[in-house]
Coordinates of C-alpha atoms in Angstrom, one line a residue:
Chain M
X1 CA 34.4 12.1 2.6
X2 CA 31.1 11.3 1.9
X3 CA 30.1 9.8 -1.4
X4 CA 27.3 12.0 -2.2
X5 CA 26.6 15.4 -1.0
X6 CA 23.4 17.5 -2.1
X7 CA 23.8 20.9 -1.3
X8 CA 20.7 23.2 -1.2
X9 CA 19.2 21.7 -4.3
X10 CA 16.0 23.3 -5.4
X11 CA 13.7 22.1 -8.4
X12 CA 10.9 23.5 -9.8
X13 CA 8.1 22.4 -12.4
X14 CA 7.0 24.6 -15.5
X15 CA 3.3 24.2 -15.5
X16 CA 0.0 26.3 -16.6
X17 CA 0.4 28.2 -13.5
X18 CA 3.7 29.2 -13.7
X19 CA 6.8 27.7 -11.8
X20 CA 6.1 25.3 -9.0
X21 CA 8.8 24.6 -6.8
X22 CA 8.8 20.9 -6.2
X23 CA 12.2 20.5 -3.8
X24 CA 13.2 23.6 -1.8
X25 CA 16.7 24.0 -0.6
X26 CA 17.4 20.3 0.2
X27 CA 20.8 19.3 1.6
X28 CA 22.0 16.0 2.8
X29 CA 25.2 13.9 2.6
X30 CA 25.8 9.9 2.0
X31 CA 28.3 7.8 2.7
X32 CA 29.5 4.4 1.3
X33 CA 27.6 1.5 2.6
X34 CA 24.9 3.6 4.2
X35 CA 20.9 4.3 3.2
X36 CA 19.2 7.3 3.6
X37 CA 15.4 7.0 3.4
X38 CA 13.0 9.9 2.1
X39 CA 10.0 9.6 3.7
X40 CA 6.8 11.5 2.7
X41 CA 3.2 11.9 1.5
X42 CA 2.8 12.0 -2.4
X43 CA 3.7 15.4 -4.1
X44 CA 6.4 16.1 -1.4
X45 CA 9.2 16.0 -3.7
X46 CA 11.0 12.7 -2.7
X47 CA 10.9 11.0 -6.4
X48 CA 11.8 14.5 -7.8
X49 CA 15.0 14.1 -5.6
X50 CA 15.7 10.9 -6.9
X51 CA 15.3 11.5 -10.6
X52 CA 17.5 14.7 -10.4
X53 CA 20.2 12.3 -8.7
X54 CA 20.3 10.5 -12.0
X55 CA 19.6 13.6 -14.0
X56 CA 16.5 12.3 -15.5
X57 CA 13.9 15.0 -14.8
X58 CA 11.5 15.6 -17.2
X59 CA 11.6 18.3 -20.0
X60 CA 9.3 20.9 -17.8
X61 CA 11.8 20.7 -14.9
X62 CA 14.6 22.9 -14.0
X63 CA 17.2 22.9 -11.4
X64 CA 16.5 26.4 -9.6
X65 CA 20.0 26.1 -7.6
X66 CA 22.2 23.6 -5.9
X67 CA 25.1 21.4 -6.2
X68 CA 25.0 17.6 -6.7
X69 CA 28.4 16.4 -5.4
X70 CA 29.3 12.7 -6.3
X71 CA 32.7 11.6 -5.8
X72 CA 33.5 15.0 -5.5
X73 CA 32.2 16.3 -8.8
X74 CA 29.1 18.4 -9.8
X75 CA 26.6 16.1 -11.5
X76 CA 24.7 18.9 -12.6
X77 CA 27.8 20.5 -14.5
X78 CA 28.5 17.5 -16.5
X79 CA 28.0 17.1 -20.3
X80 CA 25.0 14.8 -21.4
X81 CA 27.7 12.2 -22.7
X82 CA 29.8 12.0 -19.4
X83 CA 26.8 11.5 -17.5
X84 CA 25.3 9.1 -19.5
X85 CA 28.8 6.9 -18.6
X86 CA 28.2 7.7 -15.3
X87 CA 24.4 6.6 -15.4
X88 CA 23.7 2.8 -14.3
X89 CA 27.7 2.2 -14.3
X90 CA 28.0 4.2 -11.0
X91 CA 24.6 5.2 -10.2
X92 CA 21.4 2.9 -11.0
X93 CA 18.1 3.2 -9.8
X94 CA 14.9 0.5 -9.0
X95 CA 11.9 2.5 -10.3
X96 CA 8.5 2.8 -9.2
X97 CA 6.3 0.3 -10.8
X98 CA 9.0 -2.2 -11.6
X99 CA 6.1 -4.4 -12.9
X100 CA 5.9 -2.7 -15.9
X101 CA 9.8 -1.9 -16.4
X102 CA 10.4 -5.3 -18.2
X103 CA 10.0 -5.5 -21.5
X104 CA 7.4 -8.4 -22.3
X105 CA 8.8 -9.8 -25.8
X106 CA 12.2 -10.5 -24.4
X107 CA 13.5 -13.0 -22.3
X108 CA 14.3 -11.7 -18.9
X109 CA 18.1 -12.9 -18.8
X110 CA 19.3 -11.2 -22.3
X111 CA 17.3 -8.1 -20.8
X112 CA 19.3 -7.7 -18.2
X113 CA 22.5 -9.0 -19.7
X114 CA 21.4 -6.1 -22.4
X115 CA 21.9 -3.1 -19.6
X116 CA 25.4 -4.6 -19.0
X117 CA 26.4 -4.7 -22.8
X118 CA 25.3 -1.3 -23.3
X119 CA 27.6 0.1 -20.5
X120 CA 30.4 -2.3 -21.1
X121 CA 30.3 -2.7 -24.9
X122 CA 33.8 -4.7 -24.9
X123 CA 32.3 -7.6 -23.0
X124 CA 31.2 -10.8 -24.9
X125 CA 27.6 -12.0 -24.5
X126 CA 28.6 -15.1 -23.1
X127 CA 30.4 -13.4 -20.3
X128 CA 27.4 -11.0 -19.6
X129 CA 24.9 -13.8 -19.5
X130 CA 27.0 -15.9 -17.1
X131 CA 27.3 -12.5 -14.8
X132 CA 23.4 -12.4 -15.0
X133 CA 23.3 -16.0 -13.9
X134 CA 25.5 -15.0 -11.0
X135 CA 23.1 -11.9 -9.9
X136 CA 20.0 -13.7 -10.3
X137 CA 21.5 -16.2 -7.7
X138 CA 22.1 -13.7 -5.2
X139 CA 18.6 -12.0 -5.6
X140 CA 16.8 -15.5 -5.4
X141 CA 15.8 -16.1 -8.7
X142 CA 16.1 -20.1 -9.2
X143 CA 18.4 -20.8 -12.5
X144 CA 15.6 -22.5 -14.5
X145 CA 13.7 -19.4 -14.5
X146 CA 16.5 -17.4 -16.4
X147 CA 15.3 -17.9 -19.8
X148 CA 11.5 -17.2 -18.9
X149 CA 9.6 -14.0 -20.2
X150 CA 8.5 -11.6 -17.9
X151 CA 4.7 -12.6 -17.9
X152 CA 5.9 -15.9 -16.6
X153 CA 7.2 -14.2 -13.4
X154 CA 5.1 -13.2 -10.2
X155 CA 5.5 -9.7 -9.2
X156 CA 8.0 -10.5 -6.7
X157 CA 10.2 -12.2 -9.3
X158 CA 10.0 -9.4 -11.4
X159 CA 10.8 -7.0 -8.6
X160 CA 14.1 -9.0 -7.8
X161 CA 15.0 -9.2 -11.9
X162 CA 14.6 -5.4 -11.8
X163 CA 16.8 -5.2 -8.5
X164 CA 19.3 -7.5 -10.6
X165 CA 19.5 -5.1 -13.4
X166 CA 19.9 -2.2 -11.1
X167 CA 23.1 -4.1 -9.6
X168 CA 24.6 -5.6 -12.8
X169 CA 26.9 -2.7 -13.6
X170 CA 28.1 -2.7 -10.1
X171 CA 27.1 0.7 -9.0
X172 CA 28.2 2.3 -5.9
X173 CA 25.0 4.3 -5.3
X174 CA 21.5 3.1 -5.8
X175 CA 18.3 4.8 -6.0
X176 CA 15.3 2.7 -4.8
X177 CA 12.0 4.6 -5.3
X178 CA 9.2 2.8 -3.7
X179 CA 10.7 -0.7 -4.3
X180 CA 8.2 -2.7 -2.5
X181 CA 4.9 -0.6 -2.8
X182 CA 2.8 -2.6 -5.3
X183 CA 3.8 -6.2 -3.1
X184 CA 2.3 -8.2 -0.9
X185 CA 3.2 -7.9 2.5
X186 CA 5.1 -11.5 2.7
X187 CA 6.8 -10.8 -0.7
X188 CA 7.6 -7.1 0.5
X189 CA 9.3 -8.7 3.7
X190 CA 11.5 -10.9 1.6
X191 CA 12.6 -8.1 -0.8
X192 CA 13.4 -5.6 1.7
X193 CA 15.8 -8.7 3.4
X194 CA 17.3 -9.1 0.0
X195 CA 17.9 -5.4 -0.3
X196 CA 19.7 -5.1 3.1
X197 CA 21.5 -8.5 2.2
X198 CA 23.0 -7.1 -1.0
X199 CA 23.7 -3.5 0.4
X200 CA 25.8 -5.4 3.3
X201 CA 27.4 -7.3 0.9
X202 CA 28.3 -5.0 -1.7
X203 CA 28.9 -2.2 0.5
X204 CA 27.0 0.4 -1.7
X205 CA 25.3 3.5 -1.0
X206 CA 21.5 3.8 -1.1
X207 CA 18.6 6.5 -1.3
X208 CA 15.8 4.9 -0.4
X209 CA 12.3 6.4 -1.2
X210 CA 9.1 5.5 0.4
X211 CA 5.8 6.6 1.4
X212 CA 5.9 4.1 4.4
X213 CA 7.8 5.1 7.2
X214 CA 7.9 1.4 8.6
X215 CA 9.4 0.2 5.6
X216 CA 12.2 3.0 5.6
X217 CA 12.6 2.0 9.4
X218 CA 13.5 -1.5 8.2
X219 CA 16.1 -0.7 5.7
X220 CA 17.7 2.9 6.3
X221 CA 20.3 3.8 8.6
X222 CA 19.4 7.5 8.3
X223 CA 15.8 9.0 7.6
X224 CA 14.8 12.3 6.0
X225 CA 10.9 13.3 6.5
X226 CA 10.1 15.7 3.3
X227 CA 7.0 17.9 3.5
X228 CA 5.9 19.9 0.3
X229 CA 9.0 20.0 -0.9
X230 CA 11.0 20.8 2.2
X231 CA 13.3 18.5 4.0
X232 CA 12.0 19.0 7.5
X233 CA 13.8 16.7 9.5
X234 CA 17.0 14.3 9.1
X235 CA 18.5 12.1 11.5
X236 CA 19.5 8.4 12.3
X237 CA 16.9 6.1 12.4
X238 CA 17.0 6.0 16.0
X239 CA 16.7 9.5 16.6
X240 CA 14.0 10.2 14.1
X241 CA 11.8 7.2 15.5
X242 CA 12.5 7.5 18.8
X243 CA 12.6 11.2 19.5
X244 CA 11.1 13.0 16.4
X245 CA 11.4 16.9 16.9
X246 CA 9.1 17.9 13.8
X247 CA 5.5 18.0 14.4
X248 CA 4.9 16.5 10.8
X249 CA 7.3 13.7 11.7
X250 CA 5.1 12.8 14.9
X251 CA 2.0 13.1 12.9
X252 CA 3.6 10.3 10.5
X253 CA 4.9 8.3 13.3
X254 CA 1.4 8.3 15.1
X255 CA -0.7 7.6 12.1
X256 CA 1.5 4.4 11.2
X257 CA -0.9 1.3 12.3
X258 CA 1.0 -1.1 14.3
X259 CA 0.0 -4.1 16.0
X260 CA 0.6 -2.5 19.3
X261 CA -2.3 0.2 18.4
X262 CA -6.0 -1.0 18.9
X263 CA -8.9 0.9 18.3
X264 CA -9.1 2.6 21.4
X265 CA -6.1 4.7 20.2
X266 CA -7.0 8.0 18.6
X267 CA -5.3 11.0 17.3
X268 CA -6.4 13.8 15.1
X269 CA -5.1 14.4 11.8
X270 CA -6.1 18.0 10.5
X271 CA -7.0 18.5 7.1
X272 CA -4.4 19.0 4.0
X273 CA -5.0 22.4 2.4
X274 CA -3.8 22.0 -1.2
X275 CA -2.8 25.2 -3.4
X276 CA -2.5 27.8 -0.7
X277 CA -0.7 31.0 -1.1
X278 CA 1.9 31.4 1.5
X279 CA 4.7 33.9 2.0
X280 CA 8.1 32.6 1.5
X281 CA 8.8 32.4 5.4
X282 CA 5.7 30.9 6.4
X283 CA 6.2 27.3 7.5
X284 CA 4.3 25.1 4.8
X285 CA 3.1 22.7 7.5
X286 CA 1.5 25.7 9.5
X287 CA -2.1 25.3 8.8
X288 CA -2.0 21.6 9.9
X289 CA 0.5 22.1 12.8
X290 CA -1.1 21.3 16.3
X291 CA 1.8 23.0 17.8
X292 CA 2.1 26.1 15.8
X293 CA 2.5 29.9 17.0
X294 CA 2.7 33.3 15.6
X295 CA 6.4 32.7 15.0
X296 CA 6.0 30.1 12.4
X297 CA 4.4 32.7 10.1
X298 CA 7.0 35.5 10.5
X299 CA 10.6 34.6 11.5
X300 CA 12.7 33.2 9.0
X301 CA 13.7 29.7 9.0
X302 CA 16.7 28.0 10.1
X303 CA 18.0 24.6 10.9
X304 CA 17.9 23.4 14.5
X305 CA 21.0 21.0 15.4
X306 CA 19.6 18.4 18.0
X307 CA 22.8 16.2 17.5
X308 CA 25.7 15.8 15.4
X309 CA 23.6 13.7 13.0
X310 CA 20.1 14.6 13.8
X311 CA 18.9 18.6 12.6
X312 CA 15.1 19.9 12.3
X313 CA 13.3 22.6 10.4
X314 CA 11.0 24.1 12.7
X315 CA 10.8 27.5 14.5
X316 CA 9.2 26.1 17.4
X317 CA 12.1 23.8 18.4
X318 CA 14.9 25.0 20.6
X319 CA 18.2 23.8 20.5
X320 CA 19.1 21.5 23.1
Chain Z
X1 CA -19.5 -0.8 20.2
X2 CA -22.4 -2.8 19.1
X3 CA -21.8 -6.6 19.9
X4 CA -25.4 -8.6 19.5
X5 CA -24.4 -11.6 17.4
X6 CA -27.4 -10.8 15.1
X7 CA -26.1 -12.0 11.8
X8 CA -26.8 -9.3 8.9
X9 CA -25.0 -10.8 6.0
X10 CA -23.6 -14.6 5.8
X11 CA -22.0 -16.4 3.1
X12 CA -22.9 -20.1 3.3
X13 CA -20.5 -22.5 1.5
X14 CA -19.8 -19.9 -1.3
X15 CA -17.6 -21.2 -4.3
X16 CA -16.3 -19.1 -7.3
X17 CA -14.5 -20.6 -10.1
X18 CA -13.6 -18.4 -13.1
X19 CA -13.4 -20.6 -16.4
X20 CA -10.9 -19.3 -19.1
X21 CA -12.9 -17.9 -22.3
X22 CA -12.5 -20.6 -25.2
X23 CA -9.7 -19.3 -27.7
X24 CA -10.6 -19.1 -31.5
X25 CA -10.2 -22.6 -32.3
X26 CA -11.7 -23.7 -29.1
X27 CA -8.8 -24.8 -27.4
X28 CA -8.6 -24.3 -23.6
X29 CA -6.1 -21.5 -23.0
X30 CA -5.5 -22.1 -19.1
X31 CA -7.0 -24.1 -16.4
X32 CA -10.0 -22.8 -14.3
X33 CA -9.4 -20.8 -11.4
X34 CA -11.0 -21.3 -8.1
X35 CA -11.2 -17.7 -6.6
X36 CA -13.3 -19.1 -3.2
X37 CA -13.6 -22.7 -2.2
X38 CA -16.4 -23.3 0.0
X39 CA -16.1 -20.0 2.3
X40 CA -18.5 -19.6 4.7
X41 CA -18.9 -16.9 7.1
X42 CA -21.2 -14.2 8.7
X43 CA -20.8 -10.6 9.6
X44 CA -23.0 -9.5 12.8
X45 CA -24.9 -6.0 13.3
X46 CA -22.9 -3.1 13.8
X47 CA -19.6 -4.9 13.2
X48 CA -16.7 -3.8 11.3
X49 CA -15.2 -7.5 9.8
X50 CA -12.1 -7.8 8.2
X51 CA -11.0 -10.1 5.5
X52 CA -7.1 -10.1 5.1
X53 CA -5.4 -11.9 2.3
X54 CA -2.6 -11.4 -0.4
X55 CA -3.6 -10.2 -3.7
X56 CA -5.2 -13.0 -5.4
X57 CA -6.5 -14.5 -2.3
X58 CA -10.1 -14.1 -3.4
X59 CA -10.9 -11.1 -0.8
X60 CA -12.3 -9.0 -3.4
X61 CA -14.4 -11.6 -5.0
X62 CA -16.0 -12.4 -1.5
X63 CA -16.7 -8.7 -1.3
X64 CA -18.5 -8.3 -4.8
X65 CA -20.3 -11.5 -4.2
X66 CA -22.0 -10.3 -1.1
X67 CA -23.3 -7.1 -2.9
X68 CA -24.1 -9.1 -6.0
X69 CA -21.7 -7.8 -8.4
X70 CA -20.8 -11.6 -9.1
X71 CA -22.8 -14.7 -8.9
X72 CA -21.4 -17.7 -7.0
X73 CA -21.0 -21.1 -8.6
X74 CA -22.1 -22.9 -5.5
X75 CA -23.4 -21.7 -2.3
X76 CA -25.8 -18.9 -1.1
X77 CA -25.8 -15.6 0.3
X78 CA -28.2 -14.4 3.1
X79 CA -29.2 -10.9 4.0
X80 CA -31.1 -10.7 7.3
X81 CA -31.9 -14.4 7.2
X82 CA -33.1 -14.4 3.6
X83 CA -31.6 -16.2 0.8
X84 CA -30.4 -13.7 -1.8
X85 CA -28.5 -16.0 -4.2
X86 CA -31.4 -16.0 -6.9
X87 CA -33.3 -12.7 -6.5
X88 CA -34.4 -10.5 -9.5
X89 CA -36.2 -7.6 -10.4
X90 CA -37.8 -5.4 -7.5
X91 CA -36.2 -7.7 -4.9
X92 CA -32.7 -7.0 -6.4
X93 CA -33.1 -3.4 -6.6
X94 CA -34.6 -3.5 -3.0
X95 CA -31.4 -5.3 -2.2
X96 CA -28.9 -2.9 -3.7
X97 CA -30.5 -0.1 -1.6
X98 CA -29.4 -1.8 1.7
X99 CA -25.9 -2.9 0.7
X100 CA -23.3 -0.6 -0.8
X101 CA -19.9 -0.9 -2.1
X102 CA -16.5 1.6 -1.4
X103 CA -14.1 0.9 -3.9
X104 CA -10.4 0.9 -4.0
X105 CA -9.3 3.8 -6.2
X106 CA -11.3 6.9 -5.7
X107 CA -9.4 8.2 -8.6
X108 CA -11.4 6.0 -10.8
X109 CA -14.4 5.2 -8.9
X110 CA -16.2 8.7 -9.1
X111 CA -17.5 10.2 -12.4
X112 CA -15.3 13.1 -13.5
X113 CA -18.1 14.8 -15.1
X114 CA -20.6 15.0 -12.3
X115 CA -20.6 17.5 -9.4
X116 CA -19.9 16.1 -5.8
X117 CA -23.6 17.0 -5.2
X118 CA -25.1 15.0 -8.2
X119 CA -22.6 12.1 -7.3
X120 CA -24.0 11.7 -4.0
X121 CA -27.6 12.2 -4.8
X122 CA -27.4 9.8 -7.7
X123 CA -28.5 6.7 -5.6
X124 CA -31.5 8.8 -3.9
X125 CA -32.5 9.6 -7.7
X126 CA -32.1 6.0 -9.0
X127 CA -34.2 4.9 -5.5
X128 CA -36.8 7.4 -5.6
X129 CA -36.1 8.7 -2.5
X130 CA -37.3 12.1 -1.4
X131 CA -38.0 15.3 -3.5
X132 CA -35.7 17.9 -4.5
X133 CA -35.1 19.8 -1.0
X134 CA -35.1 16.4 0.9
X135 CA -32.7 15.3 -1.2
X136 CA -30.3 18.1 -1.1
X137 CA -30.7 17.7 3.0
X138 CA -29.6 14.0 2.8
X139 CA -26.6 15.0 0.7
X140 CA -25.8 17.8 3.1
X141 CA -26.1 15.2 5.8
X142 CA -24.2 12.5 4.1
X143 CA -21.1 14.7 3.4
X144 CA -21.1 16.4 6.8
X145 CA -21.1 12.5 7.9
X146 CA -17.7 12.1 6.5
X147 CA -16.6 15.4 7.6
X148 CA -16.7 17.3 4.3
X149 CA -18.1 20.7 5.8
X150 CA -19.4 23.0 5.2
X151 CA -21.2 20.5 2.7
X152 CA -22.8 23.1 0.8
X153 CA -19.2 24.3 -0.2
X154 CA -18.7 20.8 -1.7
X155 CA -21.9 20.9 -3.8
X156 CA -20.6 22.4 -6.8
X157 CA -17.1 21.0 -6.8
X158 CA -15.9 18.2 -8.8
X159 CA -13.8 15.3 -8.1
X160 CA -10.6 16.4 -9.9
X161 CA -10.8 19.5 -7.2
X162 CA -10.5 17.1 -4.4
X163 CA -7.5 15.5 -2.8
X164 CA -7.3 11.5 -2.8
X165 CA -8.8 11.4 0.9
X166 CA -11.5 13.9 0.0
X167 CA -12.4 11.9 -3.2
X168 CA -12.6 8.6 -1.1
X169 CA -14.9 10.3 1.5
X170 CA -17.0 11.6 -1.2
X171 CA -17.4 7.8 -2.1
X172 CA -18.1 6.7 1.3
X173 CA -20.9 9.2 1.7
X174 CA -22.3 8.3 -1.5
X175 CA -22.4 4.7 -0.2
X176 CA -23.9 6.1 3.4
X177 CA -26.7 8.5 1.4
X178 CA -29.1 5.4 1.3
X179 CA -28.7 4.5 4.9
X180 CA -27.8 0.9 3.8
X181 CA -27.4 -1.8 6.4
X182 CA -24.0 -3.3 5.1
X183 CA -21.0 -1.8 3.2
X184 CA -18.3 -3.4 1.9
X185 CA -14.9 -1.6 1.7
X186 CA -12.5 -2.7 -0.7
X187 CA -9.0 -1.6 0.3
X188 CA -10.0 1.9 0.7
X189 CA -7.2 3.3 1.5
X190 CA -4.4 1.3 -0.5
X191 CA -4.3 4.4 -2.6
X192 CA -3.6 6.8 0.1
X193 CA -0.9 8.3 2.2
X194 CA -0.6 7.1 5.7
X195 CA -1.7 10.1 7.7
X196 CA -5.1 10.4 4.9
X197 CA -5.7 6.5 5.8
X198 CA -5.9 7.2 9.4
X199 CA -8.2 9.9 9.0
X200 CA -10.5 7.2 6.5
X201 CA -10.3 4.6 9.1
X202 CA -11.3 7.0 11.9
X203 CA -14.5 8.3 9.5
X204 CA -15.6 4.3 9.1
X205 CA -15.4 3.7 12.8
X206 CA -17.1 6.7 13.5
X207 CA -20.1 5.8 11.0
X208 CA -20.4 2.3 12.6
X209 CA -20.7 4.0 15.7
X210 CA -23.3 6.7 14.9
X211 CA -25.4 4.7 12.3
X212 CA -24.7 0.8 13.4
X213 CA -23.7 0.4 9.9
X214 CA -22.2 -3.0 9.3
X215 CA -19.1 -3.2 7.5
X216 CA -16.9 -5.7 5.6
X217 CA -13.3 -4.3 5.3
X218 CA -10.9 -5.9 3.2
X219 CA -7.1 -5.5 3.3
X220 CA -3.9 -6.9 3.0
X221 CA -2.6 -5.5 6.2
X222 CA -2.9 -7.3 9.5
X223 CA -1.8 -3.9 11.3
X224 CA -4.8 -1.9 9.6
X225 CA -7.5 -5.0 10.6
X226 CA -6.1 -4.6 13.9
X227 CA -7.0 -0.9 14.2
X228 CA -10.4 -1.2 12.8
X229 CA -11.8 -4.4 13.0
X230 CA -13.9 -6.2 15.7
X231 CA -13.5 -9.9 14.1
X232 CA -10.8 -10.7 11.4
X233 CA -11.1 -13.6 9.0
X234 CA -7.6 -14.8 7.1
X235 CA -8.1 -16.2 3.6
X236 CA -5.5 -18.0 1.4
X237 CA -6.2 -18.9 -2.0
X238 CA -9.7 -19.1 -1.8
X239 CA -9.8 -20.9 1.2
X240 CA -10.7 -19.3 4.8
X241 CA -8.0 -20.6 6.9
X242 CA -8.8 -18.7 10.2
X243 CA -11.4 -16.5 11.9
X244 CA -11.8 -15.1 15.1
X245 CA -11.8 -12.0 17.3
X246 CA -9.3 -9.4 16.3
X247 CA -7.2 -9.9 19.2
X248 CA -7.2 -13.5 19.2
X249 CA -5.8 -13.4 15.6
X250 CA -3.1 -10.6 16.3
X251 CA -2.1 -12.0 19.8
X252 CA -2.9 -15.9 19.5
X253 CA -3.0 -16.7 15.9
X254 CA -3.6 -20.5 15.1
X255 CA -2.8 -20.9 11.4
X256 CA 0.6 -20.8 10.3
X257 CA -0.4 -18.7 7.4
X258 CA -1.7 -16.1 9.7
X259 CA 1.6 -16.2 11.8
X260 CA 3.4 -15.8 8.2
X261 CA 1.3 -12.4 7.6
X262 CA 2.3 -11.3 11.2
X263 CA 6.0 -12.1 10.4
X264 CA 6.0 -10.4 7.3
X265 CA 4.9 -7.1 8.8
X266 CA 8.0 -4.3 9.3
X267 CA 9.3 -4.6 12.6
X268 CA 8.2 -1.2 13.1
X269 CA 4.7 -2.1 12.7
X270 CA 5.1 -4.8 15.2
X271 CA 4.5 -4.8 19.0
X272 CA 7.3 -5.7 21.3
X273 CA 5.5 -8.4 22.6
X274 CA 5.4 -10.2 19.4
X275 CA 6.6 -13.6 18.7
X276 CA 8.6 -14.5 15.7
X277 CA 6.8 -17.5 14.3
X278 CA 8.7 -18.4 11.3
X279 CA 6.2 -20.7 9.9
X280 CA 6.8 -19.8 5.9
X281 CA 9.2 -22.3 4.0
X282 CA 11.9 -20.6 1.9
X283 CA 11.6 -23.0 -0.9
X284 CA 8.3 -24.2 -1.9
X285 CA 7.4 -28.0 -1.6
X286 CA 5.8 -29.7 -4.6
X287 CA 2.4 -29.7 -4.8
X288 CA 0.5 -32.7 -4.4
X289 CA -1.9 -33.7 -7.2
X290 CA -4.4 -34.7 -5.0
X291 CA -6.7 -33.2 -2.1
X292 CA -4.1 -31.3 0.5
X293 CA -4.1 -28.4 2.9
X294 CA -4.0 -25.2 0.6
X295 CA -0.8 -24.0 2.5
X296 CA 1.1 -27.1 2.5
X297 CA 3.3 -26.1 0.0
X298 CA 4.6 -23.3 1.9
X299 CA 4.3 -24.4 5.6
X300 CA 7.2 -25.4 7.7
X301 CA 4.9 -27.0 10.3
X302 CA 3.3 -29.3 7.5
X303 CA 3.8 -33.0 8.0
X304 CA 4.0 -35.0 4.7
X305 CA 1.0 -37.5 5.5
X306 CA -1.8 -35.7 6.8
X307 CA -1.4 -32.2 5.6
X308 CA -0.6 -33.4 2.0
X309 CA -3.0 -35.8 1.9
X310 CA -6.1 -34.4 3.3
X311 CA -8.0 -30.9 3.3
X312 CA -8.4 -29.3 6.8
X313 CA -11.9 -28.3 7.9
X314 CA -12.7 -25.3 9.9
X315 CA -12.4 -26.3 13.8
X316 CA -13.4 -24.4 16.6
X317 CA -10.8 -23.7 19.1
X318 CA -13.2 -21.4 21.1
X319 CA -16.6 -19.7 20.6
X320 CA -15.3 -17.1 18.7
X321 CA -11.8 -18.7 17.1
X322 CA -12.0 -21.2 14.2
X323 CA -9.1 -22.4 12.4
X324 CA -8.5 -24.7 9.1
X325 CA -5.5 -26.5 10.3
X326 CA -4.6 -30.2 11.8
X327 CA -1.3 -28.8 13.5
X328 CA -3.5 -26.0 15.3
X329 CA -6.0 -28.4 17.2

């Protein structure tokens, strides 16, 4: 059985213009030891999904429908106390902008041990610090830097410390929200290696959120593509990268710059249209889609299965 | 493409050192920071020149020096063969009309209280170009050049009504409206999504082809530089380490740091023909206290005598390709 099963999840935000749906009918499953990558542009709802898994959505957000089954129980039905016991002990998160996530006036090892002590009150302080030291060793922070303050760390080291903090309670599910976005290429490469490493070693499941499809391709077993709150395609890394079925996935892949693509290659990217009224059945990608037909505005939606693991949400794709 | 080797802008042995401010009791709070160390290169007419490096490498400082937002401690800046290092007054104002800059973050670089028309027309007013009608025509042209069409529809709008990509295009059209010779684009897409970045790149490339503007494109990504640039320079901690045609740098890198940057790209960004160079040391070496190669502490290829005891200078590998590394020559 899958460790995590999200079924038909919809999330909305209350704003000045009424309710905006940020995540619309998203379903996926994740097994232990596997990584699922969410990729899409800013505002597509990928971070909202991550926050919902930890039940850390802001006040003005509401779950409109759906279930989040974690180890068989629906997280959305748990009391705040029970949820707090699961948070960090079983499901941990590496937040976006980790640079600012550390307390500047406390030594790094103490902060991380504190996270462990908060969730395991019986543990004595020395044992917690020892565990922290072990974990720092695993994520590649030298021993003599344990007692430093965060400002003495480089960006990459802060990121490593944040990863150590997420792993300290040995969670079974980790949510990584753009863990390398603020980092330089070389540091990014090292952190991604570290992530692959511990994931294999500890056999945990991971939801990996990024706007960069090449980063997702580096660490994830499965890839889900999001567009405007909709999941438009999901499949194994190979299926999505080598035989993308949704026109948006194709556009995303084509705009990813690689060393193989020189200035002579050129694709056209239609303008995104913001805040447009559309009927509930019209495809959200309709206006930018190079392959759109009349059917995309009128027919109702359905997932088209392409293999046992690969499916696409496009009216224009027919089953194989 | 326009490859005459007529230099438009030239940096001649530029050094920039930031000294920490004295603290209240006159004690020094930190050591001086060398942002640029004896950097020389020139950018030719109609060229898109890529400056690639990590954060803190001095690439933004180099860009700011070229448009005179900073003063060098040593060295000179030339525009069209004339020394611009110490110009003031009218000369400086004329210089400002010829060089422009596009900043990293379009969410912060545009004045939220100005309409798009006022934003783009402002440089024309500052430099007394044209009357009211003439200006509105020029603004319309500049907006159409960045594919914000129909331009008149954008005139009354404000920055907050636009998407990130559209804002950055407004910033580009503001830089273009004076018909400058040279534009510095400082990581213009680092705040934008992949599809939007791609659009910005194709606009920059089209502007170069149509108006023969010369660009300095500052980026941390060799994949982006490969896509857009004619020539690429790689900078490491204030030192220029390699300079060459884009395809030379990508296909035949000579400096171990360039190789490390290529290695670090996600696999999906690489080419199947790429080699893995493995030039980066996992644990840093001790930094020697005398002169040494700036990359010595992290270089797997370094030897403990020459690389630790001497600073390599730029050496030509061919007419177009030079490198500062003892092991590459």
